[in-house]
Amino acid sequence: MLVADRRKLLNGNSFRLGVSGSGKSFSAKEEIVDLALSTEEDILILDPESEFGSLVEALNGEVISISATSHTHLNALDMDSAYGNDRNPLIEKSEFILSLFEQLVGAGNLSAKEKSILDRCTADVYRDYMRGGYKGQVPTLKDLYRQLMLQPEEEARGLALSSELFINGSLNTFAQETNVNTKSRIMDYDIRELGSQLMPLGMLVTLDAIFNRVIQNWKKGKRTWIFCDEFYLLFRYPYSAEFFYKLWKRIRKYNGFVNAMSQNVDEVLRSDTARLMLANSEFLVMLNQASTDREELARLLNISDNQLGYVTNVPAGCGLIRCAGNIVPFTNSFPKNTKLYKLMSTNPS
């Protein structure tokens, strides 16, 4: 058995890389099970392919399926007294709402006047909630829409019209009250069915919820583990790419670790941001690699030709671990006649 305590590394963030079927998700699920059963630490999963739901439910976690047609909802305006890393949560929530409207009208298209209107309306919709000690009904985007319509400026009605589809229209899944347990210790954010129109907004709301859970845990002295499957998808959207780049550098001081998984290694390596994150990760699990990916990884991580043999045409669950500069080959077999194997395997049969 190979054992590594990532908490002792300078940077405990990790990547799991390999072609489809090489064992990335299975390896991550093994770690999730270990954390769930042997610690009290929180586990948050960003799940673009709906691969973690069964395991999370078996571990008594909460699965949040986010889509335009889903019965589960995340309120984009959820905020409590612990929101953000600031004494005044309203300041950070106002910045979030500005980012949200930039997603709706296009980055860089919000004028200074429109930003001032949004800031004013944000303060208005939260005033009674904050005066009540963050108790009672949390405002929603519908409340913000109504507040915009009450403003005298023509720009306010323009902002309301720009957001109408996502607030009163068919894509209003983030404009309703949260109806799931967002305090569960193990959370699976299933974003498979978001769709291209709702994806940028959905990523914004989901990542905001994840980061603020990290901050809240940090204030309580609790560690948070974040697992992100199909990591290459996140780099298709500027906001999520920037979010994870910053998180990669900051999360250690917030007592957390990020774990990224990707089968499209080539697509990850084409992003300068992702390459930097990969090079600065002290813990890597490399499984069976495509030939082009092997060469790129060898150059980036100084892997010898002999070591590359352990990630070339090998069975699922075999590969290399790179930990604090040391590279170790491994074989990871798991008994198939177990309930855990059935929960963790993504093999359709």
mmCIF file of C-alpha atoms in Angstrom:
data_model
loop_
_atom_site.group_PDB
_atom_site.id
_atom_site.type_symbol
_atom_site.label_atom_id
_atom_site.label_comp_id
_atom_site.label_asym_id
_atom_site.label_seq_id
_atom_site.Cartn_x
_atom_site.Cartn_y
_atom_site.Cartn_z
ATOM 1 C CA MET A 1 0.000 0.000 0.000
ATOM 2 C CA LEU A 2 1.182 3.504 -0.866
ATOM 3 C CA VAL A 3 0.173 6.200 1.614
ATOM 4 C CA ALA A 4 0.660 9.953 1.236
ATOM 5 C CA ASP A 5 -0.614 12.653 3.594
ATOM 6 C CA ARG A 6 -1.338 15.548 1.277
ATOM 7 C CA ARG A 7 -1.956 17.860 4.233
ATOM 8 C CA LYS A 8 1.808 17.876 4.871
ATOM 9 C CA LEU A 9 2.666 19.111 1.366
ATOM 10 C CA LEU A 10 3.343 22.771 0.570
ATOM 11 C CA ASN A 11 0.448 22.595 -1.876
ATOM 12 C CA GLY A 12 -1.941 19.674 -1.445
ATOM 13 C CA ASN A 13 -4.028 20.365 -4.562
ATOM 14 C CA SER A 14 -4.093 17.517 -7.050
ATOM 15 C CA PHE A 15 -4.762 16.446 -10.637
ATOM 16 C CA ARG A 16 -5.900 13.033 -11.827
ATOM 17 C CA LEU A 17 -5.178 12.624 -15.539
ATOM 18 C CA GLY A 18 -5.887 9.789 -17.940
ATOM 19 C CA VAL A 19 -7.895 8.636 -20.933
ATOM 20 C CA SER A 20 -11.533 7.582 -20.562
ATOM 21 C CA GLY A 21 -11.767 4.271 -18.687
ATOM 22 C CA SER A 22 -8.329 4.563 -17.092
ATOM 23 C CA GLY A 23 -9.731 4.846 -13.549
ATOM 24 C CA LYS A 24 -9.721 8.589 -12.729
ATOM 25 C CA SER A 25 -13.226 8.820 -11.284
ATOM 26 C CA PHE A 26 -12.812 5.498 -9.466
ATOM 27 C CA SER A 27 -9.603 6.737 -7.870
ATOM 28 C CA ALA A 28 -11.293 9.973 -6.777
ATOM 29 C CA LYS A 29 -14.264 8.062 -5.361
ATOM 30 C CA GLU A 30 -11.894 5.881 -3.319
ATOM 31 C CA GLU A 31 -10.471 9.033 -1.768
ATOM 32 C CA ILE A 32 -13.975 10.438 -1.162
ATOM 33 C CA VAL A 33 -15.021 7.216 0.618
ATOM 34 C CA ASP A 34 -11.861 7.293 2.731
ATOM 35 C CA LEU A 35 -12.483 10.939 3.726
ATOM 36 C CA ALA A 36 -16.181 10.283 4.400
ATOM 37 C CA LEU A 37 -15.543 7.298 6.663
ATOM 38 C CA SER A 38 -12.355 8.339 8.465
ATOM 39 C CA THR A 39 -12.796 12.111 8.954
ATOM 40 C CA GLU A 40 -15.452 14.724 9.736
ATOM 41 C CA GLU A 41 -14.244 16.983 6.926
ATOM 42 C CA ASP A 42 -16.609 18.373 4.276
ATOM 43 C CA ILE A 43 -16.609 17.085 0.680
ATOM 44 C CA LEU A 44 -17.961 19.177 -2.220
ATOM 45 C CA ILE A 45 -18.174 17.672 -5.727
ATOM 46 C CA LEU A 46 -18.655 19.498 -9.027
ATOM 47 C CA ASP A 47 -20.150 16.785 -11.213
ATOM 48 C CA PRO A 48 -20.590 17.607 -14.942
ATOM 49 C CA GLU A 49 -21.298 13.986 -15.964
ATOM 50 C CA SER A 50 -23.632 12.784 -13.160
ATOM 51 C CA GLU A 51 -21.089 10.163 -12.038
ATOM 52 C CA PHE A 52 -21.035 10.709 -8.275
ATOM 53 C CA GLY A 53 -24.740 10.814 -7.296
ATOM 54 C CA SER A 54 -25.194 7.144 -6.289
ATOM 55 C CA LEU A 55 -22.083 7.154 -4.113
ATOM 56 C CA VAL A 56 -22.995 10.463 -2.446
ATOM 57 C CA GLU A 57 -26.510 9.214 -1.655
ATOM 58 C CA ALA A 58 -25.046 5.989 -0.186
ATOM 59 C CA LEU A 59 -22.843 8.151 2.062
ATOM 60 C CA ASN A 60 -25.938 10.117 3.202
ATOM 61 C CA GLY A 61 -24.883 13.201 1.254
ATOM 62 C CA GLU A 62 -27.008 15.625 -0.773
ATOM 63 C CA VAL A 63 -27.244 15.553 -4.580
ATOM 64 C CA ILE A 64 -28.288 18.843 -6.180
ATOM 65 C CA SER A 65 -29.333 18.323 -9.802
ATOM 66 C CA ILE A 66 -29.205 21.744 -11.435
ATOM 67 C CA SER A 67 -31.050 22.348 -14.713
ATOM 68 C CA ALA A 68 -33.862 24.401 -16.246
ATOM 69 C CA THR A 69 -36.313 21.543 -15.643
ATOM 70 C CA SER A 70 -35.044 20.318 -12.273
ATOM 71 C CA HIS A 71 -37.252 20.333 -9.165
ATOM 72 C CA THR A 72 -34.235 21.312 -7.046
ATOM 73 C CA HIS A 73 -33.270 24.976 -6.868
ATOM 74 C CA LEU A 74 -30.351 27.072 -5.668
ATOM 75 C CA ASN A 75 -31.239 30.680 -4.868
ATOM 76 C CA ALA A 76 -28.590 32.906 -6.482
ATOM 77 C CA LEU A 77 -29.141 35.489 -3.716
ATOM 78 C CA ASP A 78 -28.640 33.112 -0.758
ATOM 79 C CA MET A 79 -26.625 34.954 1.909
ATOM 80 C CA ASP A 80 -26.075 34.595 5.627
ATOM 81 C CA SER A 81 -23.956 36.495 8.141
ATOM 82 C CA ALA A 82 -20.964 34.245 7.333
ATOM 83 C CA TYR A 83 -21.085 35.016 3.587
ATOM 84 C CA GLY A 84 -17.756 35.996 2.057
ATOM 85 C CA ASN A 85 -14.548 36.851 3.824
ATOM 86 C CA ASP A 86 -15.556 40.308 4.930
ATOM 87 C CA ARG A 87 -17.216 41.997 7.894
ATOM 88 C CA ASN A 88 -19.963 43.252 5.585
ATOM 89 C CA PRO A 89 -21.411 40.368 3.524
ATOM 90 C CA LEU A 90 -23.435 42.831 1.424
ATOM 91 C CA ILE A 91 -20.287 44.195 -0.226
ATOM 92 C CA GLU A 92 -19.237 40.799 -1.544
ATOM 93 C CA LYS A 93 -22.819 39.901 -2.520
ATOM 94 C CA SER A 94 -23.067 43.125 -4.506
ATOM 95 C CA GLU A 95 -19.875 42.177 -6.394
ATOM 96 C CA PHE A 96 -21.349 38.742 -7.084
ATOM 97 C CA ILE A 97 -24.552 40.288 -8.501
ATOM 98 C CA LEU A 98 -22.473 42.545 -10.766
ATOM 99 C CA SER A 99 -20.647 39.435 -12.045
ATOM 100 C CA LEU A 100 -24.000 37.698 -12.526
ATOM 101 C CA PHE A 101 -25.393 40.541 -14.662
ATOM 102 C CA GLU A 102 -22.165 40.672 -16.651
ATOM 103 C CA GLN A 103 -22.846 37.043 -17.575
ATOM 104 C CA LEU A 104 -26.341 38.045 -18.709
ATOM 105 C CA VAL A 105 -25.481 41.167 -20.729
ATOM 106 C CA GLY A 106 -21.905 40.270 -21.722
ATOM 107 C CA ALA A 107 -18.590 40.869 -19.950
ATOM 108 C CA GLY A 108 -17.551 44.520 -20.092
ATOM 109 C CA ASN A 109 -21.001 45.701 -21.242
ATOM 110 C CA LEU A 110 -22.200 47.017 -17.878
ATOM 111 C CA SER A 111 -21.872 50.823 -17.694
ATOM 112 C CA ALA A 112 -20.863 52.670 -14.520
ATOM 113 C CA LYS A 113 -24.448 53.932 -14.220
ATOM 114 C CA GLU A 114 -25.879 50.414 -14.483
ATOM 115 C CA LYS A 115 -23.430 49.144 -11.843
ATOM 116 C CA SER A 116 -24.541 51.922 -9.476
ATOM 117 C CA ILE A 117 -28.205 51.026 -10.040
ATOM 118 C CA LEU A 118 -27.526 47.334 -9.324
ATOM 119 C CA ASP A 119 -25.583 48.196 -6.162
ATOM 120 C CA ARG A 120 -28.442 50.406 -4.936
ATOM 121 C CA CYS A 121 -31.078 47.752 -5.666
ATOM 122 C CA THR A 122 -28.990 45.047 -3.960
ATOM 123 C CA ALA A 123 -28.887 47.121 -0.756
ATOM 124 C CA ASP A 124 -32.664 47.671 -1.011
ATOM 125 C CA VAL A 125 -33.635 43.985 -1.381
ATOM 126 C CA TYR A 126 -31.399 42.849 1.503
ATOM 127 C CA ARG A 127 -32.210 45.695 3.931
ATOM 128 C CA ASP A 128 -35.093 44.048 5.850
ATOM 129 C CA TYR A 129 -33.405 40.613 5.785
ATOM 130 C CA MET A 130 -30.189 42.000 7.306
ATOM 131 C CA ARG A 131 -32.057 44.110 9.867
ATOM 132 C CA GLY A 132 -33.846 40.938 10.950
ATOM 133 C CA GLY A 133 -30.513 39.302 11.787
ATOM 134 C CA TYR A 134 -30.296 37.226 8.565
ATOM 135 C CA LYS A 135 -33.433 35.343 9.570
ATOM 136 C CA GLY A 136 -36.663 34.852 7.674
ATOM 137 C CA GLN A 137 -37.143 34.700 3.920
ATOM 138 C CA VAL A 138 -34.029 35.286 1.820
ATOM 139 C CA PRO A 139 -34.544 37.642 -1.174
ATOM 140 C CA THR A 140 -34.518 36.116 -4.664
ATOM 141 C CA LEU A 141 -33.738 37.440 -8.138
ATOM 142 C CA LYS A 142 -37.490 38.064 -8.527
ATOM 143 C CA ASP A 143 -37.255 40.615 -5.698
ATOM 144 C CA LEU A 144 -34.270 42.227 -7.406
ATOM 145 C CA TYR A 145 -36.217 42.348 -10.692
ATOM 146 C CA ARG A 146 -39.131 44.127 -8.990
ATOM 147 C CA GLN A 147 -36.721 46.587 -7.374
ATOM 148 C CA LEU A 148 -35.149 47.354 -10.755
ATOM 149 C CA MET A 149 -38.595 48.064 -12.229
ATOM 150 C CA LEU A 150 -39.254 50.598 -9.447
ATOM 151 C CA GLN A 151 -36.188 52.672 -10.284
ATOM 152 C CA PRO A 152 -36.654 55.953 -12.225
ATOM 153 C CA GLU A 153 -33.746 55.388 -14.633
ATOM 154 C CA GLU A 154 -34.350 53.924 -18.079
ATOM 155 C CA GLU A 155 -31.170 51.823 -17.634
ATOM 156 C CA ALA A 156 -32.823 49.969 -14.714
ATOM 157 C CA ARG A 157 -35.632 48.748 -16.983
ATOM 158 C CA GLY A 158 -32.992 47.714 -19.526
ATOM 159 C CA LEU A 159 -31.256 45.601 -16.873
ATOM 160 C CA ALA A 160 -34.572 44.045 -15.891
ATOM 161 C CA LEU A 161 -35.337 43.196 -19.517
ATOM 162 C CA SER A 162 -31.851 41.670 -20.010
ATOM 163 C CA SER A 163 -32.398 39.339 -17.045
ATOM 164 C CA GLU A 164 -36.084 38.512 -17.647
ATOM 165 C CA LEU A 165 -35.441 35.117 -19.271
ATOM 166 C CA PHE A 166 -33.448 33.982 -16.200
ATOM 167 C CA ILE A 167 -35.795 35.481 -13.592
ATOM 168 C CA ASN A 168 -39.386 35.280 -14.840
ATOM 169 C CA GLY A 169 -38.793 33.204 -17.973
ATOM 170 C CA SER A 170 -38.181 29.527 -18.699
ATOM 171 C CA LEU A 171 -34.600 29.545 -17.296
ATOM 172 C CA ASN A 172 -35.555 30.787 -13.813
ATOM 173 C CA THR A 173 -34.070 27.884 -11.824
ATOM 174 C CA PHE A 174 -31.761 30.255 -9.858
ATOM 175 C CA ALA A 175 -34.507 32.835 -9.207
ATOM 176 C CA GLN A 176 -36.410 30.661 -6.740
ATOM 177 C CA GLU A 177 -35.929 29.817 -3.072
ATOM 178 C CA THR A 178 -33.377 27.087 -2.288
ATOM 179 C CA ASN A 179 -35.253 23.842 -1.612
ATOM 180 C CA VAL A 180 -32.348 21.463 -0.856
ATOM 181 C CA ASN A 181 -30.117 20.927 2.169
ATOM 182 C CA THR A 182 -27.060 23.062 1.409
ATOM 183 C CA LYS A 183 -25.569 22.302 4.850
ATOM 184 C CA SER A 184 -24.993 18.587 4.186
ATOM 185 C CA ARG A 185 -21.435 17.418 4.873
ATOM 186 C CA ILE A 186 -21.135 15.778 1.434
ATOM 187 C CA MET A 187 -22.537 17.744 -1.525
ATOM 188 C CA ASP A 188 -22.762 16.711 -5.177
ATOM 189 C CA TYR A 189 -23.529 19.588 -7.576
ATOM 190 C CA ASP A 190 -24.785 17.749 -10.666
ATOM 191 C CA ILE A 191 -24.580 20.239 -13.581
ATOM 192 C CA ARG A 192 -24.889 17.771 -16.462
ATOM 193 C CA GLU A 193 -28.269 19.087 -17.675
ATOM 194 C CA LEU A 194 -27.559 22.818 -17.355
ATOM 195 C CA GLY A 195 -27.449 23.417 -21.112
ATOM 196 C CA SER A 196 -25.363 25.989 -22.987
ATOM 197 C CA GLN A 197 -27.657 28.974 -22.231
ATOM 198 C CA LEU A 198 -27.810 28.361 -18.497
ATOM 199 C CA MET A 199 -24.251 27.039 -18.024
ATOM 200 C CA PRO A 200 -22.409 30.391 -17.479
ATOM 201 C CA LEU A 201 -24.988 31.561 -14.917
ATOM 202 C CA GLY A 202 -25.168 28.089 -13.357
ATOM 203 C CA MET A 203 -21.396 27.913 -12.960
ATOM 204 C CA LEU A 204 -21.369 31.360 -11.353
ATOM 205 C CA VAL A 205 -24.022 30.443 -8.756
ATOM 206 C CA THR A 206 -22.581 26.979 -8.053
ATOM 207 C CA LEU A 207 -18.997 28.198 -7.638
ATOM 208 C CA ASP A 208 -20.187 31.035 -5.396
ATOM 209 C CA ALA A 209 -21.957 28.464 -3.181
ATOM 210 C CA ILE A 210 -18.862 26.240 -3.077
ATOM 211 C CA PHE A 211 -16.417 29.028 -2.221
ATOM 212 C CA ASN A 212 -18.601 30.412 0.540
ATOM 213 C CA ARG A 213 -18.923 26.944 2.062
ATOM 214 C CA VAL A 214 -15.104 26.850 2.133
ATOM 215 C CA ILE A 215 -15.004 30.247 3.878
ATOM 216 C CA GLN A 216 -17.643 29.235 6.432
ATOM 217 C CA ASN A 217 -15.766 26.007 7.220
ATOM 218 C CA TRP A 218 -12.489 27.888 7.546
ATOM 219 C CA LYS A 219 -14.072 30.207 10.124
ATOM 220 C CA LYS A 220 -15.197 27.098 12.042
ATOM 221 C CA GLY A 221 -11.744 25.486 11.793
ATOM 222 C CA LYS A 222 -13.037 22.772 9.468
ATOM 223 C CA ARG A 223 -11.279 21.406 6.358
ATOM 224 C CA THR A 224 -12.993 21.277 2.932
ATOM 225 C CA TRP A 225 -12.192 18.980 0.002
ATOM 226 C CA ILE A 226 -13.380 19.986 -3.479
ATOM 227 C CA PHE A 227 -13.512 17.429 -6.307
ATOM 228 C CA CYS A 228 -14.013 18.659 -9.899
ATOM 229 C CA ASP A 229 -14.671 16.098 -12.619
ATOM 230 C CA GLU A 230 -14.037 16.800 -16.350
ATOM 231 C CA PHE A 231 -11.945 19.799 -15.361
ATOM 232 C CA TYR A 232 -11.303 20.823 -18.967
ATOM 233 C CA LEU A 233 -14.963 21.908 -19.289
ATOM 234 C CA LEU A 234 -14.414 24.679 -16.730
ATOM 235 C CA PHE A 235 -11.814 26.363 -18.930
ATOM 236 C CA ARG A 236 -14.372 26.990 -21.673
ATOM 237 C CA TYR A 237 -15.857 29.790 -19.562
ATOM 238 C CA PRO A 238 -13.654 32.762 -18.544
ATOM 239 C CA TYR A 239 -15.326 33.182 -15.141
ATOM 240 C CA SER A 240 -14.888 29.559 -14.004
ATOM 241 C CA ALA A 241 -11.308 29.412 -15.352
ATOM 242 C CA GLU A 242 -10.405 32.575 -13.419
ATOM 243 C CA PHE A 243 -12.232 31.327 -10.317
ATOM 244 C CA PHE A 244 -10.272 28.062 -10.154
ATOM 245 C CA TYR A 245 -6.964 29.752 -10.924
ATOM 246 C CA LYS A 246 -7.445 32.044 -7.910
ATOM 247 C CA LEU A 247 -8.808 29.207 -5.768
ATOM 248 C CA TRP A 248 -5.801 27.021 -6.616
ATOM 249 C CA LYS A 249 -3.498 29.649 -5.114
ATOM 250 C CA ARG A 250 -5.677 30.679 -2.159
ATOM 251 C CA ILE A 251 -7.458 27.587 -0.886
ATOM 252 C CA ARG A 252 -4.580 26.287 1.251
ATOM 253 C CA LYS A 253 -4.859 29.263 3.598
ATOM 254 C CA TYR A 254 -8.598 28.536 3.860
ATOM 255 C CA ASN A 255 -7.841 24.973 5.027
ATOM 256 C CA GLY A 256 -8.990 23.306 1.825
ATOM 257 C CA PHE A 257 -7.821 21.197 -1.118
ATOM 258 C CA VAL A 258 -8.943 21.130 -4.753
ATOM 259 C CA ASN A 259 -8.840 17.890 -6.743
ATOM 260 C CA ALA A 260 -9.187 18.089 -10.527
ATOM 261 C CA MET A 261 -9.883 15.185 -12.912
ATOM 262 C CA SER A 262 -9.657 15.283 -16.690
ATOM 263 C CA GLN A 263 -9.581 12.833 -19.573
ATOM 264 C CA ASN A 264 -8.983 15.604 -22.129
ATOM 265 C CA VAL A 265 -5.438 16.263 -20.987
ATOM 266 C CA ASP A 266 -4.541 17.884 -24.305
ATOM 267 C CA GLU A 267 -7.306 20.467 -23.846
ATOM 268 C CA VAL A 268 -6.135 21.239 -20.305
ATOM 269 C CA LEU A 269 -2.534 21.632 -21.498
ATOM 270 C CA ARG A 270 -3.634 24.106 -24.196
ATOM 271 C CA SER A 271 -4.689 26.504 -21.437
ATOM 272 C CA ASP A 272 -1.743 28.486 -20.030
ATOM 273 C CA THR A 273 -3.693 28.906 -16.779
ATOM 274 C CA ALA A 274 -4.279 25.164 -16.416
ATOM 275 C CA ARG A 275 -0.643 24.354 -17.278
ATOM 276 C CA LEU A 276 0.474 26.668 -14.481
ATOM 277 C CA MET A 277 -1.930 25.016 -12.050
ATOM 278 C CA LEU A 278 -0.718 21.568 -13.098
ATOM 279 C CA ALA A 279 2.952 22.499 -12.734
ATOM 280 C CA ASN A 280 2.269 23.942 -9.248
ATOM 281 C CA SER A 281 0.424 20.863 -7.941
ATOM 282 C CA GLU A 282 2.535 18.706 -5.637
ATOM 283 C CA PHE A 283 0.259 15.676 -5.896
ATOM 284 C CA LEU A 284 -0.574 14.123 -9.291
ATOM 285 C CA VAL A 285 -2.105 10.800 -10.244
ATOM 286 C CA MET A 286 -1.336 9.886 -13.872
ATOM 287 C CA LEU A 287 -3.164 6.892 -15.329
ATOM 288 C CA ASN A 288 -3.118 5.522 -18.887
ATOM 289 C CA GLN A 289 -2.299 8.420 -21.248
ATOM 290 C CA ALA A 290 -2.819 9.076 -24.936
ATOM 291 C CA SER A 291 0.477 9.314 -26.872
ATOM 292 C CA THR A 292 0.297 13.109 -27.448
ATOM 293 C CA ASP A 293 -0.546 13.723 -23.789
ATOM 294 C CA ARG A 294 2.347 11.559 -22.594
ATOM 295 C CA GLU A 295 4.888 13.673 -24.474
ATOM 296 C CA GLU A 296 3.445 16.957 -23.179
ATOM 297 C CA LEU A 297 3.318 15.716 -19.583
ATOM 298 C CA ALA A 298 6.862 14.352 -19.801
ATOM 299 C CA ARG A 299 8.161 17.774 -20.849
ATOM 300 C CA LEU A 300 6.108 19.667 -18.270
ATOM 301 C CA LEU A 301 6.817 17.371 -15.300
ATOM 302 C CA ASN A 302 10.302 16.013 -16.198
ATOM 303 C CA ILE A 303 9.165 12.385 -16.502
ATOM 304 C CA SER A 304 11.734 9.968 -17.922
ATOM 305 C CA ASP A 305 11.081 7.570 -20.826
ATOM 306 C CA ASN A 306 11.351 4.634 -18.423
ATOM 307 C CA GLN A 307 8.719 6.136 -16.112
ATOM 308 C CA LEU A 308 6.433 6.874 -19.084
ATOM 309 C CA GLY A 309 6.174 3.109 -19.582
ATOM 310 C CA TYR A 310 3.909 2.984 -16.510
ATOM 311 C CA VAL A 311 1.279 5.197 -18.230
ATOM 312 C CA THR A 312 1.528 3.639 -21.715
ATOM 313 C CA ASN A 313 -1.078 1.014 -22.700
ATOM 314 C CA VAL A 314 -1.608 -0.073 -19.080
ATOM 315 C CA PRO A 315 -4.766 -1.543 -17.487
ATOM 316 C CA ALA A 316 -7.271 0.645 -15.604
ATOM 317 C CA GLY A 317 -6.022 1.633 -12.165
ATOM 318 C CA CYS A 318 -2.319 1.520 -13.056
ATOM 319 C CA GLY A 319 -0.025 4.518 -13.442
ATOM 320 C CA LEU A 320 2.267 6.989 -11.707
ATOM 321 C CA ILE A 321 1.917 9.088 -8.568
ATOM 322 C CA ARG A 322 3.967 12.269 -8.427
ATOM 323 C CA CYS A 323 4.201 13.500 -4.834
ATOM 324 C CA ALA A 324 6.470 16.380 -3.778
ATOM 325 C CA GLY A 325 8.739 15.732 -6.772
ATOM 326 C CA ASN A 326 8.964 11.963 -6.237
ATOM 327 C CA ILE A 327 7.495 9.721 -8.945
ATOM 328 C CA VAL A 328 6.234 6.276 -7.919
ATOM 329 C CA PRO A 329 4.531 3.618 -10.107
ATOM 330 C CA PHE A 330 1.414 1.951 -8.672
ATOM 331 C CA THR A 331 -1.164 -0.730 -9.368
ATOM 332 C CA ASN A 332 -4.576 -0.132 -7.805
ATOM 333 C CA SER A 333 -6.834 -3.176 -7.816
ATOM 334 C CA PHE A 334 -10.161 -3.220 -5.976
ATOM 335 C CA PRO A 335 -12.337 -6.275 -5.144
ATOM 336 C CA LYS A 336 -15.199 -6.352 -7.634
ATOM 337 C CA ASN A 337 -17.575 -8.427 -5.507
ATOM 338 C CA THR A 338 -18.272 -5.516 -3.139
ATOM 339 C CA LYS A 339 -21.057 -2.953 -2.812
ATOM 340 C CA LEU A 340 -18.464 -0.159 -2.880
ATOM 341 C CA TYR A 341 -17.120 -1.324 -6.243
ATOM 342 C CA LYS A 342 -20.619 -1.208 -7.748
ATOM 343 C CA LEU A 343 -21.155 2.287 -6.365
ATOM 344 C CA MET A 344 -17.806 3.596 -7.607
ATOM 345 C CA SER A 345 -17.452 1.946 -11.014
ATOM 346 C CA THR A 346 -18.597 3.885 -14.092
ATOM 347 C CA ASN A 347 -18.602 0.748 -16.244
ATOM 348 C CA PRO A 348 -22.138 0.573 -17.765
ATOM 349 C CA SER A 349 -22.325 -3.194 -17.137
#
